[in-house]
Amino acid sequence: MNAMTKTKGVKTLPLNTILDGDCIEMMNSLPEESVDLIFADPPYNLQLKGELHRPDNSRVDAVDDHWDQFASFAAYDQFTREWLAAARRVLKPNGAIWVIGSYHNIFRVGAALQDAGYWILNDVVWRKSNPMPNFRGKRFTNAHETMIWASKSEAAKYTFNYEALKALNEGIQMRSDWVLPICNGGERLKDANGDKAHPTQKPMSLLHRVLVGSTNPGDVVLDPFFGTGTTGAVAKMLGRDWIGIEREAAYREVATRRIADIRAFDRSALEVTRAKRAEPRIPFGQLVERGMLRPGEMLVSPSGKVAKVRADGTLVGDDVKGSIHQVGAHLEGAPSCNGWTYWHFRKDGKHVPIDVLRQQIRAEMAARPH
Amino acid sequence: MNAMTKTKGVKTLPLNTILDGDCIEMMNSLPEESVDLIFADPPYNLQLKGELHRPDNSRVDAVDDHWDQFASFAAYDQFTREWLAAARRVLKPNGAIWVIGSYHNIFRVGAALQDAGYWILNDVVWRKSNPMPNFRGKRFTNAHETMIWASKSEAAKYTFNYEALKALNEGIQMRSDWVLPICNGGERLKDANGDKAHPTQKPMSLLHRVLVGSTNPGDVVLDPFFGTGTTGAVAKMLGRDWIGIEREAAYREVATRRIADIRAFDRSALEVTRAKRAEPRIPFGQLVERGMLRPGEMLVSPSGKVAKVRADGTLVGDDVKGSIHQVGAHLEGAPSCNGWTYWHFRKDGKHVPIDVLRQQIRAEMAARPH
DNA sequence: TTTAATCATGAATCTTGGT
DNA sequence: CACCAAGATTCATGATTAA
């Protein structure tokens, strides 16, 4: 599945390929609003010290020389703002972006994201289980990196596979701090000399969690700083389409070989636990229509409130009538109420939530889709 | 020890007192280059919209105080730059600053710190052991806050008590992520009505680690957003001098009473700081994320039942899907099942319990406990 | 008196689809 | 766009109440 067109625009989307060139130019060559997710691992600006030289190469003596400091950060800021703008252009309205960085650059990236109109959803800390120690004992072990997850706008309906992430975390909702080992061992790519092929290769486990959590199978994932292609490798595994941009030929070659060796997981393994919201909606009245509940039958709540079922699928209680949710909320004096779990009917002398009847209908619908 | 003079300047340093007024004006009234450390917990600019209810319909008591309201990012940035400039003026040349924040404000603060000429030494993540959950399941649990530790300049000889922190951390060098509980229980200050005296009181354990690590006894610690005075309380305990600035009379009164009750070098201060070592709970999903098992791979049980691994760490078998424990229990018709010992994967033609993979991860964690 | 069950709450940018 | 209604959604901890 190469170079397929997925948009209505004139330009085609070069799916599952690595583009050779500057990330800003290449992003600007792609169709507008065409990708679902961007994962970006931009330069960390660690060479800042080197940029603290004047144009004539004289060394800056005073460390509080604001002009030089500003000039250096300003250059990084300008680069950041430009690639974030280009990224924004190719992102679908309901798309999202992840950016990873360290304290050297992440504050500037985060501020630029906000200034560009992105809406931060979380900052996520990758807590390294095996970081490099601080050898000189002058600072804290730099044991984490920071990722920012942001939607294109405040109003965007971003993808978040809450239930899948909760399942990944053994039933407890996923937190903003992820403990994962750094990339080493067999996963770490080596060049012909046996040296590491890329200085900052990210672990696949990190991308696995990002892509399972914020994309669906078939989505298009763009990585403008592709490096050795961890994003593409995990995207292929997980049945997502990907686009990489990388200037360095050596990285492109390593990434190409690497991704070619990846086998995608079969489709059924990619199905993840669905959110209830994705289930088909069943009006309460259908339970009455199908005879699962009889008009006139009394429902009870855990707190002992009662209401009577009417033929049109509404309830009537003391002083109130309306939907199962409205009557429940009114009787509890609560701002809202999920009537499906609140109301119970009597069966074999026991109280059973009416939600089990809804589940029966859904099971039937799944067995006979039409 | 009140109102002692510790500098050569004309102005005196109002040690161990709370100054009433705007933090910028009050800092500008202090002598230049007179304090050793600044700890700042500025407004976060949360920009909350409507109300939020827990699933049980109770209302979340949000931070909606007037002091956290800013008209725009630009207004917040200007405020930040002004107080950071004033802080810079009172800081000794070898002094340092800590600022705490969340993703709402910390990127702007960090960029402003760098622009003002501060030199970031570490960003430190406070990982909350008991954060508030994300009730609506729309994002990751916001389980951490970020602190930036910066010296006044790149050349500054900042204080870092490496050995003390290593001792606090059971002999292993202190990392940039600190697991500490939020402030609750008896430590949480209450007002006359029994409500929390301040919406964002920080735990003493956090300040303990900051002050042990980056000050010496007799140093002067300034907190321009004093609130209920956690910084002053811990400073007094640890034999450091402190200066607080706080506009709200109610907070000043609570802080004054609180600090008066503190006894220096209270043994309990040390006990509070010791973080409990987290139990190494390993979600099954981590085996998938780490590539130890592949989505689509089949697991078998001793009784011959089979199930397929999915990308989100759930299993799917005949007629059932869920966690390794749920699926095992269902297939055996048992009330419960230990999936770790029940399920086996195939390796070199043999069936190996998946618990072996969990033990591998635990062994890695034991070798590198943090 | 002891133990178990229940309740309260924390720096939160916390829904979605139809009319 | 506004408005309305359906209905989905929580973890750890300490205090309080019940047994």
mmCIF file of N, CA and C in Angstrom, chain A residues 49 66 69 103-104 107-108 111 114-115 119-123 125 127-128 130-131 133-134 137-141 143-144 148 154 158 160 162 164 167-170 173-179 181 205 208-209 263 265-266 268-269 271-273 334 336, chain B residues 49 57 73 103-104 107-108 111 114-117 119-123 125 127-128 131 133-134 137-141 143-144 148-149 154 158 160 162 165 173-178 281 283-285 289-290 294-296 308 310-312 314 368 370:
data_model
loop_
_atom_site.group_PDB
_atom_site.id
_atom_site.type_symbol
_atom_site.label_atom_id
_atom_site.label_comp_id
_atom_site.label_asym_id
_atom_site.label_seq_id
_atom_site.Cartn_x
_atom_site.Cartn_y
_atom_site.Cartn_z
ATOM 1 N N LYS A 49 25.249 25.962 23.593
ATOM 2 C CA LYS A 49 26.514 26.555 24.005
ATOM 3 C C LYS A 49 27.324 26.983 22.782
ATOM 4 N N HIS A 66 22.624 39.483 27.097
ATOM 5 C CA HIS A 66 21.257 39.160 26.701
ATOM 6 C C HIS A 66 21.098 39.091 25.183
ATOM 7 N N GLN A 69 22.239 35.672 23.992
ATOM 8 C CA GLN A 69 21.335 34.619 24.477
ATOM 9 C C GLN A 69 20.027 34.678 23.718
ATOM 10 N N TYR A 103 14.439 19.442 28.941
ATOM 11 C CA TYR A 103 14.337 20.808 29.468
ATOM 12 C C TYR A 103 15.083 21.822 28.611
ATOM 13 N N HIS A 104 15.942 21.351 27.716
ATOM 14 C CA HIS A 104 16.656 22.289 26.864
ATOM 15 C C HIS A 104 15.735 22.994 25.881
ATOM 16 N N PHE A 107 10.280 23.751 26.848
ATOM 17 C CA PHE A 107 9.503 24.912 27.300
ATOM 18 C C PHE A 107 9.235 25.853 26.132
ATOM 19 N N ARG A 108 10.228 25.980 25.278
ATOM 20 C CA ARG A 108 10.038 26.832 24.105
ATOM 21 C C ARG A 108 9.040 26.192 23.148
ATOM 22 N N ALA A 111 5.437 26.599 24.653
ATOM 23 C CA ALA A 111 4.907 27.959 24.504
ATOM 24 C C ALA A 111 4.552 28.226 23.044
ATOM 25 N N GLN A 114 1.241 26.606 22.157
ATOM 26 C CA GLN A 114 0.093 27.378 22.644
ATOM 27 C C GLN A 114 -0.108 28.634 21.805
ATOM 28 N N ASP A 115 0.991 29.311 21.478
ATOM 29 C CA ASP A 115 0.878 30.542 20.694
ATOM 30 C C ASP A 115 0.316 30.263 19.300
ATOM 31 N N TRP A 119 -4.063 23.195 21.330
ATOM 32 C CA TRP A 119 -4.676 23.124 22.656
ATOM 33 C C TRP A 119 -4.051 21.936 23.393
ATOM 34 N N ILE A 120 -3.285 22.229 24.437
ATOM 35 C CA ILE A 120 -2.589 21.155 25.140
ATOM 36 C C ILE A 120 -3.587 20.277 25.886
ATOM 37 N N LEU A 121 -3.470 18.975 25.673
ATOM 38 C CA LEU A 121 -4.368 18.020 26.328
ATOM 39 C C LEU A 121 -3.710 17.437 27.568
ATOM 40 N N ASN A 122 -2.462 17.088 27.465
ATOM 41 C CA ASN A 122 -1.676 16.600 28.607
ATOM 42 C C ASN A 122 -0.211 16.884 28.315
ATOM 43 N N ASP A 123 0.579 17.029 29.356
ATOM 44 C CA ASP A 123 2.001 16.768 29.191
ATOM 45 C C ASP A 123 2.252 15.406 29.815
ATOM 46 N N VAL A 125 5.040 12.494 30.954
ATOM 47 C CA VAL A 125 6.435 12.310 31.312
ATOM 48 C C VAL A 125 6.845 10.876 31.019
ATOM 49 N N ARG A 127 9.201 8.408 32.017
ATOM 50 C CA ARG A 127 10.124 8.164 33.116
ATOM 51 C C ARG A 127 10.991 6.979 32.731
ATOM 52 N N LYS A 128 12.293 7.207 32.543
ATOM 53 C CA LYS A 128 13.191 6.149 32.080
ATOM 54 C C LYS A 128 13.546 5.225 33.237
ATOM 55 N N ASN A 130 15.876 3.091 33.140
ATOM 56 C CA ASN A 130 17.325 2.885 33.151
ATOM 57 C C ASN A 130 18.063 4.055 32.507
ATOM 58 N N PRO A 131 18.005 5.237 33.122
ATOM 59 C CA PRO A 131 18.662 6.400 32.525
ATOM 60 C C PRO A 131 20.161 6.372 32.767
ATOM 61 N N PRO A 133 23.290 7.744 34.532
ATOM 62 C CA PRO A 133 23.448 8.516 35.777
ATOM 63 C C PRO A 133 24.128 9.856 35.500
ATOM 64 N N ASN A 134 24.064 10.742 36.497
ATOM 65 C CA ASN A 134 24.831 11.987 36.433
ATOM 66 C C ASN A 134 26.202 11.703 37.016
ATOM 67 N N GLY A 137 27.875 14.132 39.656
ATOM 68 C CA GLY A 137 27.183 14.413 40.900
ATOM 69 C C GLY A 137 26.870 15.884 41.106
ATOM 70 N N LYS A 138 26.624 16.604 40.021
ATOM 71 C CA LYS A 138 26.355 18.039 40.142
ATOM 72 C C LYS A 138 24.882 18.384 39.971
ATOM 73 N N ARG A 139 24.106 17.433 39.513
ATOM 74 C CA ARG A 139 22.678 17.672 39.297
ATOM 75 C C ARG A 139 21.926 16.375 39.574
ATOM 76 N N PHE A 140 20.611 16.446 39.425
ATOM 77 C CA PHE A 140 19.804 15.235 39.534
ATOM 78 C C PHE A 140 20.007 14.382 38.284
ATOM 79 N N THR A 141 19.953 13.069 38.453
ATOM 80 C CA THR A 141 19.944 12.187 37.297
ATOM 81 C C THR A 141 18.839 12.626 36.350
ATOM 82 N N ALA A 143 16.367 11.791 34.406
ATOM 83 C CA ALA A 143 15.759 10.475 34.279
ATOM 84 C C ALA A 143 14.453 10.473 33.498
ATOM 85 N N HIS A 144 14.142 11.574 32.850
ATOM 86 C CA HIS A 144 12.857 11.612 32.133
ATOM 87 C C HIS A 144 12.961 12.527 30.923
ATOM 88 N N ILE A 148 4.486 16.480 24.910
ATOM 89 C CA ILE A 148 3.278 17.300 24.945
ATOM 90 C C ILE A 148 2.302 16.733 23.931
ATOM 91 N N GLU A 154 -8.980 23.993 20.461
ATOM 92 C CA GLU A 154 -9.714 23.665 21.679
ATOM 93 C C GLU A 154 -10.971 22.867 21.362
ATOM 94 N N TYR A 158 -10.596 15.148 19.334
ATOM 95 C CA TYR A 158 -9.393 14.339 19.190
ATOM 96 C C TYR A 158 -9.691 12.882 19.524
ATOM 97 N N PHE A 160 -9.023 9.510 21.475
ATOM 98 C CA PHE A 160 -8.422 9.031 22.718
ATOM 99 C C PHE A 160 -9.048 7.689 23.064
ATOM 100 N N TYR A 162 -9.524 5.579 25.395
ATOM 101 C CA TYR A 162 -9.449 5.493 26.854
ATOM 102 C C TYR A 162 -9.463 4.057 27.358
ATOM 103 N N ALA A 164 -8.781 1.278 25.817
ATOM 104 C CA ALA A 164 -7.615 0.493 25.413
ATOM 105 C C ALA A 164 -6.423 0.796 26.318
ATOM 106 N N ALA A 167 -6.931 -0.751 29.626
ATOM 107 C CA ALA A 167 -6.625 -2.181 29.569
ATOM 108 C C ALA A 167 -5.113 -2.412 29.602
ATOM 109 N N LEU A 168 -4.376 -1.569 28.887
ATOM 110 C CA LEU A 168 -2.914 -1.685 28.894
ATOM 111 C C LEU A 168 -2.355 -1.512 30.302
ATOM 112 N N ASN A 169 -3.069 -0.810 31.135
ATOM 113 C CA ASN A 169 -2.602 -0.501 32.485
ATOM 114 C C ASN A 169 -3.331 -1.337 33.530
ATOM 115 N N GLU A 170 -3.771 -2.521 33.126
ATOM 116 C CA GLU A 170 -4.413 -3.469 34.019
ATOM 117 C C GLU A 170 -5.628 -2.900 34.750
ATOM 118 N N GLN A 173 -6.952 3.668 35.028
ATOM 119 C CA GLN A 173 -6.804 4.633 33.936
ATOM 120 C C GLN A 173 -5.350 5.082 33.811
ATOM 121 N N MET A 174 -4.919 5.257 32.578
ATOM 122 C CA MET A 174 -3.513 5.570 32.299
ATOM 123 C C MET A 174 -3.177 6.963 32.818
ATOM 124 N N ARG A 175 -2.031 7.043 33.486
ATOM 125 C CA ARG A 175 -1.598 8.312 34.060
ATOM 126 C C ARG A 175 -0.686 9.066 33.084
ATOM 127 N N SER A 176 -0.349 10.289 33.485
ATOM 128 C CA SER A 176 0.503 11.138 32.646
ATOM 129 C C SER A 176 1.981 10.831 32.831
ATOM 130 N N ASP A 177 2.333 9.836 33.628
ATOM 131 C CA ASP A 177 3.738 9.438 33.754
ATOM 132 C C ASP A 177 3.858 7.977 33.348
ATOM 133 N N TRP A 178 4.717 7.732 32.377
ATOM 134 C CA TRP A 178 4.889 6.396 31.803
ATOM 135 C C TRP A 178 6.281 5.887 32.145
ATOM 136 N N VAL A 179 6.359 4.741 32.789
ATOM 137 C CA VAL A 179 7.662 4.153 33.106
ATOM 138 C C VAL A 179 8.014 3.158 32.012
ATOM 139 N N PRO A 181 11.573 1.505 29.669
ATOM 140 C CA PRO A 181 13.032 1.492 29.520
ATOM 141 C C PRO A 181 13.474 2.243 28.269
ATOM 142 N N SER A 205 8.207 0.864 22.510
ATOM 143 C CA SER A 205 7.141 0.817 23.517
ATOM 144 C C SER A 205 6.490 2.188 23.689
ATOM 145 N N HIS A 208 4.278 2.709 20.725
ATOM 146 C CA HIS A 208 3.122 1.807 20.825
ATOM 147 C C HIS A 208 2.019 2.467 21.654
ATOM 148 N N ARG A 209 2.405 3.013 22.783
ATOM 149 C CA ARG A 209 1.395 3.603 23.665
ATOM 150 C C ARG A 209 0.796 4.857 23.040
ATOM 151 N N ARG A 263 6.492 -6.921 10.305
ATOM 152 C CA ARG A 263 5.279 -7.600 9.870
ATOM 153 C C ARG A 263 4.119 -6.974 10.639
ATOM 154 N N PHE A 265 0.660 -6.685 12.502
ATOM 155 C CA PHE A 265 -0.170 -7.603 13.288
ATOM 156 C C PHE A 265 -1.466 -7.849 12.527
ATOM 157 N N ASP A 266 -2.048 -9.013 12.723
ATOM 158 C CA ASP A 266 -3.293 -9.252 11.997
ATOM 159 C C ASP A 266 -4.420 -8.397 12.572
ATOM 160 N N SER A 268 -7.448 -8.675 13.603
ATOM 161 C CA SER A 268 -8.246 -8.937 14.805
ATOM 162 C C SER A 268 -7.465 -8.586 16.060
ATOM 163 N N ALA A 269 -6.118 -8.679 15.989
ATOM 164 C CA ALA A 269 -5.330 -8.336 17.164
ATOM 165 C C ALA A 269 -5.303 -6.831 17.395
ATOM 166 N N GLU A 271 -7.921 -4.845 17.055
ATOM 167 C CA GLU A 271 -9.134 -4.350 17.692
ATOM 168 C C GLU A 271 -8.847 -4.149 19.159
ATOM 169 N N VAL A 272 -9.254 -3.017 19.673
ATOM 170 C CA VAL A 272 -9.015 -2.749 21.086
ATOM 171 C C VAL A 272 -10.348 -2.593 21.791
ATOM 172 N N THR A 273 -10.271 -2.608 23.085
ATOM 173 C CA THR A 273 -11.467 -2.497 23.892
ATOM 174 C C THR A 273 -12.216 -1.217 23.531
ATOM 175 N N ALA A 334 -29.814 15.470 41.806
ATOM 176 C CA ALA A 334 -28.475 15.491 41.206
ATOM 177 C C ALA A 334 -28.520 16.228 39.869
ATOM 178 N N SER A 336 -27.266 15.259 37.105
ATOM 179 C CA SER A 336 -27.543 14.307 36.036
ATOM 180 C C SER A 336 -27.585 12.914 36.633
ATOM 181 N N LYS B 49 -13.475 26.223 32.620
ATOM 182 C CA LYS B 49 -14.726 26.743 32.079
ATOM 183 C C LYS B 49 -15.899 26.450 33.026
ATOM 184 N N ASN B 57 -21.637 12.270 41.081
ATOM 185 C CA ASN B 57 -22.347 13.552 41.015
ATOM 186 C C ASN B 57 -21.896 14.590 42.029
ATOM 187 N N PHE B 73 -2.702 34.776 27.316
ATOM 188 C CA PHE B 73 -1.327 34.314 27.473
ATOM 189 C C PHE B 73 -0.378 35.515 27.563
ATOM 190 N N TYR B 103 1.102 21.952 33.037
ATOM 191 C CA TYR B 103 1.228 22.212 31.612
ATOM 192 C C TYR B 103 0.525 23.496 31.186
ATOM 193 N N HIS B 104 -0.336 24.018 32.041
ATOM 194 C CA HIS B 104 -1.025 25.257 31.691
ATOM 195 C C HIS B 104 -0.066 26.441 31.630
ATOM 196 N N PHE B 107 5.388 25.877 30.528
ATOM 197 C CA PHE B 107 6.178 26.099 29.320
ATOM 198 C C PHE B 107 6.473 27.589 29.145
ATOM 199 N N ARG B 108 5.506 28.403 29.485
ATOM 200 C CA ARG B 108 5.710 29.849 29.393
ATOM 201 C C ARG B 108 6.716 30.300 30.440
ATOM 202 N N ALA B 111 10.304 29.152 29.338
ATOM 203 C CA ALA B 111 10.853 29.989 28.266
ATOM 204 C C ALA B 111 11.242 31.359 28.821
ATOM 205 N N GLN B 114 14.540 31.178 30.691
ATOM 206 C CA GLN B 114 15.687 31.139 29.784
ATOM 207 C C GLN B 114 15.926 32.515 29.165
ATOM 208 N N ASP B 115 14.850 33.176 28.765
ATOM 209 C CA ASP B 115 14.997 34.492 28.147
ATOM 210 C C ASP B 115 15.596 35.502 29.121
ATOM 211 N N ALA B 116 15.284 35.336 30.417
ATOM 212 C CA ALA B 116 15.780 36.291 31.415
ATOM 213 C C ALA B 116 17.228 36.034 31.794
ATOM 214 N N GLY B 117 17.799 34.952 31.282
ATOM 215 C CA GLY B 117 19.205 34.686 31.557
ATOM 216 C C GLY B 117 19.459 33.631 32.616
ATOM 217 N N TRP B 119 19.771 29.868 34.070
ATOM 218 C CA TRP B 119 20.346 28.686 33.429
ATOM 219 C C TRP B 119 19.689 27.454 34.036
ATOM 220 N N ILE B 120 18.919 26.752 33.233
ATOM 221 C CA ILE B 120 18.181 25.610 33.767
ATOM 222 C C ILE B 120 19.143 24.481 34.115
ATOM 223 N N LEU B 121 19.009 23.965 35.327
ATOM 224 C CA LEU B 121 19.869 22.876 35.799
ATOM 225 C C LEU B 121 19.178 21.525 35.642
ATOM 226 N N ASN B 122 17.934 21.472 35.979
ATOM 227 C CA ASN B 122 17.101 20.272 35.792
ATOM 228 C C ASN B 122 15.650 20.720 35.698
ATOM 229 N N ASP B 123 14.837 19.926 35.024
ATOM 230 C CA ASP B 123 13.416 19.975 35.334
ATOM 231 C C ASP B 123 13.120 18.736 36.161
ATOM 232 N N VAL B 125 10.233 16.320 38.015
ATOM 233 C CA VAL B 125 8.814 15.968 37.949
ATOM 234 C C VAL B 125 8.356 15.459 39.306
ATOM 235 N N ARG B 127 5.879 13.325 40.765
ATOM 236 C CA ARG B 127 4.881 12.311 40.404
ATOM 237 C C ARG B 127 3.996 12.071 41.615
ATOM 238 N N LYS B 128 2.742 12.418 41.504
ATOM 239 C CA LYS B 128 1.832 12.301 42.643
ATOM 240 C C LYS B 128 1.412 10.852 42.822
ATOM 241 N N PRO B 131 -3.019 11.238 42.758
ATOM 242 C CA PRO B 131 -3.616 12.383 42.065
ATOM 243 C C PRO B 131 -5.123 12.228 41.936
ATOM 244 N N PRO B 133 -8.260 11.613 39.789
ATOM 245 C CA PRO B 133 -8.419 10.931 38.491
ATOM 246 C C PRO B 133 -9.010 11.863 37.441
ATOM 247 N N ASN B 134 -8.981 11.401 36.196
ATOM 248 C CA ASN B 134 -9.708 12.078 35.129
ATOM 249 C C ASN B 134 -11.103 11.465 35.075
ATOM 250 N N GLY B 137 -12.780 10.396 31.621
ATOM 251 C CA GLY B 137 -12.096 9.456 30.732
ATOM 252 C C GLY B 137 -11.729 10.051 29.389
ATOM 253 N N LYS B 138 -11.408 11.333 29.367
ATOM 254 C CA LYS B 138 -11.104 12.001 28.101
ATOM 255 C C LYS B 138 -9.624 12.297 27.917
ATOM 256 N N ARG B 139 -8.844 12.140 28.976
ATOM 257 C CA ARG B 139 -7.411 12.414 28.894
ATOM 258 C C ARG B 139 -6.693 11.481 29.859
ATOM 259 N N PHE B 140 -5.364 11.624 29.898
ATOM 260 C CA PHE B 140 -4.607 10.885 30.899
ATOM 261 C C PHE B 140 -4.808 11.538 32.273
ATOM 262 N N THR B 141 -4.812 10.719 33.307
ATOM 263 C CA THR B 141 -4.818 11.263 34.659
ATOM 264 C C THR B 141 -3.678 12.275 34.782
ATOM 265 N N ALA B 143 -1.206 13.401 36.551
ATOM 266 C CA ALA B 143 -0.638 12.796 37.757
ATOM 267 C C ALA B 143 0.689 13.415 38.183
ATOM 268 N N HIS B 144 1.057 14.524 37.585
ATOM 269 C CA HIS B 144 2.345 15.117 37.969
ATOM 270 C C HIS B 144 2.314 16.633 37.832
ATOM 271 N N ILE B 148 11.014 23.547 37.770
ATOM 272 C CA ILE B 148 12.247 23.921 37.067
ATOM 273 C C ILE B 148 13.228 24.446 38.099
ATOM 274 N N TRP B 149 14.424 23.910 38.059
ATOM 275 C CA TRP B 149 15.499 24.353 38.946
ATOM 276 C C TRP B 149 16.539 25.049 38.074
ATOM 277 N N GLU B 154 24.736 30.816 33.874
ATOM 278 C CA GLU B 154 25.433 29.584 33.530
ATOM 279 C C GLU B 154 26.690 29.395 34.385
ATOM 280 N N TYR B 158 26.189 27.099 41.967
ATOM 281 C CA TYR B 158 24.971 26.836 42.733
ATOM 282 C C TYR B 158 25.224 25.768 43.793
ATOM 283 N N PHE B 160 24.402 22.347 45.615
ATOM 284 C CA PHE B 160 23.754 21.057 45.360
ATOM 285 C C PHE B 160 24.324 20.032 46.332
ATOM 286 N N TYR B 162 24.668 16.876 46.979
ATOM 287 C CA TYR B 162 24.541 15.591 46.297
ATOM 288 C C TYR B 162 24.451 14.431 47.281
ATOM 289 N N LEU B 165 21.182 14.213 49.332
ATOM 290 C CA LEU B 165 20.056 13.711 48.543
ATOM 291 C C LEU B 165 20.212 12.223 48.269
ATOM 292 N N GLN B 173 21.712 7.784 43.689
ATOM 293 C CA GLN B 173 21.663 9.217 43.382
ATOM 294 C C GLN B 173 20.248 9.658 43.016
ATOM 295 N N MET B 174 19.885 10.830 43.492
ATOM 296 C CA MET B 174 18.508 11.308 43.332
ATOM 297 C C MET B 174 18.217 11.601 41.873
ATOM 298 N N ARG B 175 17.054 11.137 41.433
ATOM 299 C CA ARG B 175 16.641 11.309 40.053
ATOM 300 C C ARG B 175 15.801 12.559 39.875
ATOM 301 N N SER B 176 15.473 12.843 38.630
ATOM 302 C CA SER B 176 14.675 14.031 38.319
ATOM 303 C C SER B 176 13.176 13.770 38.449
ATOM 304 N N ASP B 177 12.782 12.601 38.926
ATOM 305 C CA ASP B 177 11.359 12.365 39.183
ATOM 306 C C ASP B 177 11.195 11.936 40.627
ATOM 307 N N TRP B 178 10.319 12.638 41.324
ATOM 308 C CA TRP B 178 10.114 12.396 42.749
ATOM 309 C C TRP B 178 8.692 11.906 42.980
ATOM 310 N N ARG B 281 4.113 -3.363 40.371
ATOM 311 C CA ARG B 281 2.971 -3.970 39.694
ATOM 312 C C ARG B 281 3.224 -3.892 38.191
ATOM 313 N N PRO B 283 1.585 -4.331 34.597
ATOM 314 C CA PRO B 283 0.416 -4.642 33.782
ATOM 315 C C PRO B 283 0.820 -5.594 32.653
ATOM 316 N N PHE B 284 -0.087 -6.505 32.328
ATOM 317 C CA PHE B 284 0.175 -7.435 31.232
ATOM 318 C C PHE B 284 0.460 -6.689 29.931
ATOM 319 N N GLY B 285 -0.227 -5.542 29.772
ATOM 320 C CA GLY B 285 -0.035 -4.758 28.558
ATOM 321 C C GLY B 285 1.425 -4.390 28.326
ATOM 322 N N GLU B 289 3.669 -3.998 24.941
ATOM 323 C CA GLU B 289 4.365 -2.763 24.576
ATOM 324 C C GLU B 289 5.855 -2.992 24.385
ATOM 325 N N ARG B 290 6.411 -3.831 25.243
ATOM 326 C CA ARG B 290 7.859 -4.048 25.187
ATOM 327 C C ARG B 290 8.248 -5.063 24.124
ATOM 328 N N ARG B 294 3.645 -10.557 20.945
ATOM 329 C CA ARG B 294 3.146 -9.789 19.805
ATOM 330 C C ARG B 294 1.621 -9.844 19.764
ATOM 331 N N PRO B 295 0.981 -8.731 19.420
ATOM 332 C CA PRO B 295 -0.454 -8.823 19.167
ATOM 333 C C PRO B 295 -0.719 -9.885 18.099
ATOM 334 N N GLY B 296 -1.716 -10.703 18.319
ATOM 335 C CA GLY B 296 -2.010 -11.795 17.399
ATOM 336 C C GLY B 296 -1.440 -13.130 17.853
ATOM 337 N N LYS B 308 -6.077 -15.187 22.081
ATOM 338 C CA LYS B 308 -5.190 -14.366 21.255
ATOM 339 C C LYS B 308 -4.891 -13.045 21.950
ATOM 340 N N ARG B 310 -4.148 -9.131 22.151
ATOM 341 C CA ARG B 310 -4.480 -7.940 21.370
ATOM 342 C C ARG B 310 -3.543 -6.779 21.738
ATOM 343 N N ALA B 311 -3.584 -5.759 20.884
ATOM 344 C CA ALA B 311 -2.600 -4.672 21.015
ATOM 345 C C ALA B 311 -2.755 -3.892 22.313
ATOM 346 N N ASP B 312 -3.935 -3.936 22.914
ATOM 347 C CA ASP B 312 -4.121 -3.166 24.139
ATOM 348 C C ASP B 312 -3.929 -4.004 25.404
ATOM 349 N N THR B 314 -5.301 -6.878 26.131
ATOM 350 C CA THR B 314 -6.410 -7.757 26.486
ATOM 351 C C THR B 314 -6.275 -9.051 25.694
ATOM 352 N N ARG B 368 17.848 -2.080 38.892
ATOM 353 C CA ARG B 368 17.877 -0.609 38.838
ATOM 354 C C ARG B 368 16.602 -0.126 39.511
ATOM 355 N N HIS B 370 15.205 2.383 40.704
ATOM 356 C CA HIS B 370 14.471 3.606 40.440
ATOM 357 C C HIS B 370 14.523 3.945 38.975
#
